[in-house]
Amino acid sequence: MKPVQPATTASGRRRRLLAGALCAAAGAGVLMALQFGRAPVAQAAKAGAAADLAVHLTGVAGNAGQVLAALCDRDGFLKRCAHMVAMPAAPSMTLRFKHIVPGRYAVMLFHDENENGLFDKSPNGMPLEGYGFSRNARGKYGPPSFDDAAIELKPGAISIDVELTY
């Protein structure tokens, strides 16, 4: 799995940059934007001081589409995140973030089943595609807070489990 790279075609740009990609928590009218592309806020961690995160994802509804994930610090949470990956969907899968500067982060992701680059929802704001957060955090009337989803990344490898909610 490779980090999302800027695309050169219009359809690839639309899918990968995801400037309009929206992800909402169940029952919420509050939206969070996942903008996939290169964010200028992150610097690569130096060898030996880097953290690697494996996100073991379960509950993915089939093989259709892709799963889009973002690893965000407090400033980027529910906004533009510095670390992002996309991977073809599978019922059980592992997404990897490599060479991350140690610190507090939260993972947010969604299953883009129809690969339209959007987190689809009904007219009343209910999610139509699966989503999840680190620590399986759930918000009340919106997405969870950064503190509810935050994990501490220290140098070395760490893994977490996330179950998608549909």
CSV table of C-alpha atoms in Angstrom, one decimal:
chain,number,residue,atom,x,y,z
A,1,MET,CA,0.0,0.0,0.0
A,2,LYS,CA,1.3,3.4,-0.9
A,3,PRO,CA,0.4,6.8,0.3
A,4,VAL,CA,-2.0,8.7,-2.0
A,5,GLN,CA,0.0,10.5,-4.6
A,6,PRO,CA,-1.2,13.5,-6.6
A,7,ALA,CA,-2.9,12.2,-9.8
A,8,THR,CA,-2.3,13.3,-13.3
A,9,THR,CA,-5.7,12.6,-14.8
A,10,ALA,CA,-8.9,14.4,-14.0
A,11,SER,CA,-10.7,11.4,-12.7
A,12,GLY,CA,-7.6,10.4,-10.6
A,13,ARG,CA,-7.3,13.9,-9.3
A,14,ARG,CA,-11.0,13.9,-8.3
A,15,ARG,CA,-10.6,10.6,-6.5
A,16,ARG,CA,-7.3,11.2,-4.9
A,17,LEU,CA,-7.4,14.9,-3.9
A,18,LEU,CA,-10.9,14.4,-2.6
A,19,ALA,CA,-11.3,18.1,-2.1
A,20,GLY,CA,-15.0,17.6,-1.6
A,21,ALA,CA,-14.8,14.3,0.3
A,22,LEU,CA,-17.0,14.4,3.3
A,23,CYS,CA,-17.3,12.1,6.2
A,24,ALA,CA,-20.1,12.4,8.9
A,25,ALA,CA,-20.7,10.5,12.1
A,26,ALA,CA,-23.9,8.4,12.3
A,27,GLY,CA,-27.0,10.5,13.0
A,28,ALA,CA,-24.9,13.7,12.6
A,29,GLY,CA,-25.4,16.7,10.5
A,30,VAL,CA,-21.9,17.8,11.3
A,31,LEU,CA,-19.4,17.0,8.6
A,32,MET,CA,-15.7,16.4,8.5
A,33,ALA,CA,-13.7,16.9,5.3
A,34,LEU,CA,-10.9,14.5,4.3
A,35,GLN,CA,-8.8,16.2,1.7
A,36,PHE,CA,-6.5,13.6,0.2
A,37,GLY,CA,-3.3,15.0,-1.3
A,38,ARG,CA,-0.2,16.4,0.1
A,39,ALA,CA,-0.6,18.6,3.1
A,40,PRO,CA,2.3,21.0,3.9
A,41,VAL,CA,2.1,20.7,7.6
A,42,ALA,CA,3.9,17.4,8.1
A,43,GLN,CA,7.6,16.6,8.0
A,44,ALA,CA,8.9,13.1,7.6
A,45,ALA,CA,10.4,11.6,10.8
A,46,LYS,CA,14.1,10.9,10.8
A,47,ALA,CA,15.2,7.3,10.8
A,48,GLY,CA,15.2,5.8,14.3
A,49,ALA,CA,12.8,8.4,15.7
A,50,ALA,CA,9.9,7.5,13.4
A,51,ALA,CA,6.6,5.8,14.3
A,52,ASP,CA,4.8,3.3,12.1
A,53,LEU,CA,1.1,2.7,12.6
A,54,ALA,CA,-0.8,-0.3,11.3
A,55,VAL,CA,-4.6,0.1,11.4
A,56,HIS,CA,-6.4,-3.3,11.4
A,57,LEU,CA,-9.8,-2.7,9.9
A,58,THR,CA,-12.7,-5.0,10.3
A,59,GLY,CA,-16.4,-4.8,9.4
A,60,VAL,CA,-15.8,-3.6,5.8
A,61,ALA,CA,-19.0,-4.4,3.8
A,62,GLY,CA,-17.5,-6.3,0.9
A,63,ASN,CA,-14.9,-5.7,-1.7
A,64,ALA,CA,-16.5,-2.8,-3.6
A,65,GLY,CA,-14.7,0.5,-3.8
A,66,GLN,CA,-11.9,1.6,-1.6
A,67,VAL,CA,-11.2,2.6,2.0
A,68,LEU,CA,-9.8,6.1,2.5
A,69,ALA,CA,-8.0,6.9,5.8
A,70,ALA,CA,-6.4,9.9,7.3
A,71,LEU,CA,-4.0,10.2,10.3
A,72,CYS,CA,-4.5,13.7,11.9
A,73,ASP,CA,-3.0,15.8,14.6
A,74,ARG,CA,-5.2,18.0,16.7
A,75,ASP,CA,-5.0,20.9,14.3
A,76,GLY,CA,-5.8,18.8,11.2
A,77,PHE,CA,-8.6,16.6,12.8
A,78,LEU,CA,-11.9,17.0,10.9
A,79,LYS,CA,-10.0,19.3,8.5
A,80,ARG,CA,-7.0,18.7,6.3
A,81,CYS,CA,-4.8,15.8,7.5
A,82,ALA,CA,-1.1,15.4,6.8
A,83,HIS,CA,-1.0,11.6,6.4
A,84,MET,CA,-3.4,9.8,4.1
A,85,VAL,CA,-3.8,6.4,2.4
A,86,ALA,CA,-6.2,4.7,0.1
A,87,MET,CA,-6.6,1.0,-0.4
A,88,PRO,CA,-9.0,-1.3,-2.3
A,89,ALA,CA,-11.7,-2.5,0.1
A,90,ALA,CA,-11.7,-6.0,1.7
A,91,PRO,CA,-13.7,-7.4,4.6
A,92,SER,CA,-10.6,-7.4,6.8
A,93,MET,CA,-7.6,-5.2,5.9
A,94,THR,CA,-4.6,-3.4,7.3
A,95,LEU,CA,-3.7,0.2,6.4
A,96,ARG,CA,-0.3,1.4,7.1
A,97,PHE,CA,1.1,4.9,8.0
A,98,LYS,CA,4.9,5.0,7.9
A,99,HIS,CA,7.6,7.3,9.0
A,100,ILE,CA,5.4,9.5,11.2
A,101,VAL,CA,6.7,12.0,13.7
A,102,PRO,CA,5.8,10.7,17.1
A,103,GLY,CA,3.0,12.5,18.9
A,104,ARG,CA,-0.8,12.4,19.5
A,105,TYR,CA,-2.9,11.6,16.4
A,106,ALA,CA,-6.4,10.3,15.5
A,107,VAL,CA,-7.3,8.1,12.6
A,108,MET,CA,-10.5,8.8,10.6
A,109,LEU,CA,-11.6,6.7,7.6
A,110,PHE,CA,-14.5,5.8,5.4
A,111,HIS,CA,-15.4,3.1,2.9
A,112,ASP,CA,-16.0,4.8,-0.5
A,113,GLU,CA,-18.0,1.9,-1.9
A,114,ASN,CA,-18.9,3.6,-5.2
A,115,GLU,CA,-15.5,5.3,-5.6
A,116,ASN,CA,-17.1,8.7,-6.2
A,117,GLY,CA,-14.7,10.4,-3.7
A,118,LEU,CA,-17.5,11.4,-1.4
A,119,PHE,CA,-18.8,10.1,1.9
A,120,ASP,CA,-22.3,9.5,0.7
A,121,LYS,CA,-25.2,10.3,3.0
A,122,SER,CA,-29.0,10.5,2.8
A,123,PRO,CA,-30.9,13.8,2.4
A,124,ASN,CA,-31.3,13.9,6.2
A,125,GLY,CA,-27.6,13.5,6.8
A,126,MET,CA,-27.5,9.8,7.7
A,127,PRO,CA,-24.3,8.0,6.5
A,128,LEU,CA,-24.8,5.6,3.5
A,129,GLU,CA,-21.2,4.3,3.6
A,130,GLY,CA,-19.1,2.9,6.5
A,131,TYR,CA,-16.9,5.1,8.6
A,132,GLY,CA,-14.7,4.7,11.7
A,133,PHE,CA,-12.3,6.5,14.1
A,134,SER,CA,-9.3,5.3,16.1
A,135,ARG,CA,-10.3,3.9,19.5
A,136,ASN,CA,-13.6,3.2,17.9
A,137,ALA,CA,-14.7,6.6,19.1
A,138,ARG,CA,-18.3,7.6,18.5
A,139,GLY,CA,-19.6,11.1,18.8
A,140,LYS,CA,-23.0,12.2,20.1
A,141,TYR,CA,-24.8,14.2,17.4
A,142,GLY,CA,-21.7,14.5,15.3
A,143,PRO,CA,-18.2,13.2,15.0
A,144,PRO,CA,-16.2,12.3,18.1
A,145,SER,CA,-13.7,14.8,19.6
A,146,PHE,CA,-10.0,14.6,18.9
A,147,ASP,CA,-9.4,13.6,22.5
A,148,ASP,CA,-11.9,10.7,22.2
A,149,ALA,CA,-10.2,9.3,19.2
A,150,ALA,CA,-6.6,10.3,20.0
A,151,ILE,CA,-3.8,7.7,20.2
A,152,GLU,CA,-0.1,8.3,21.2
A,153,LEU,CA,2.5,7.3,18.6
A,154,LYS,CA,5.9,6.7,20.0
A,155,PRO,CA,9.0,5.7,18.0
A,156,GLY,CA,8.7,2.2,16.6
A,157,ALA,CA,5.7,0.2,15.4
A,158,ILE,CA,2.2,0.3,16.9
A,159,SER,CA,-1.1,-1.3,15.7
A,160,ILE,CA,-4.7,-0.5,16.5
A,161,ASP,CA,-8.0,-2.1,15.6
A,162,VAL,CA,-10.9,-0.1,14.1
A,163,GLU,CA,-14.3,-1.5,13.3
A,164,LEU,CA,-16.4,0.3,10.6
A,165,THR,CA,-19.9,1.4,11.4
A,166,TYR,CA,-22.6,1.4,8.7
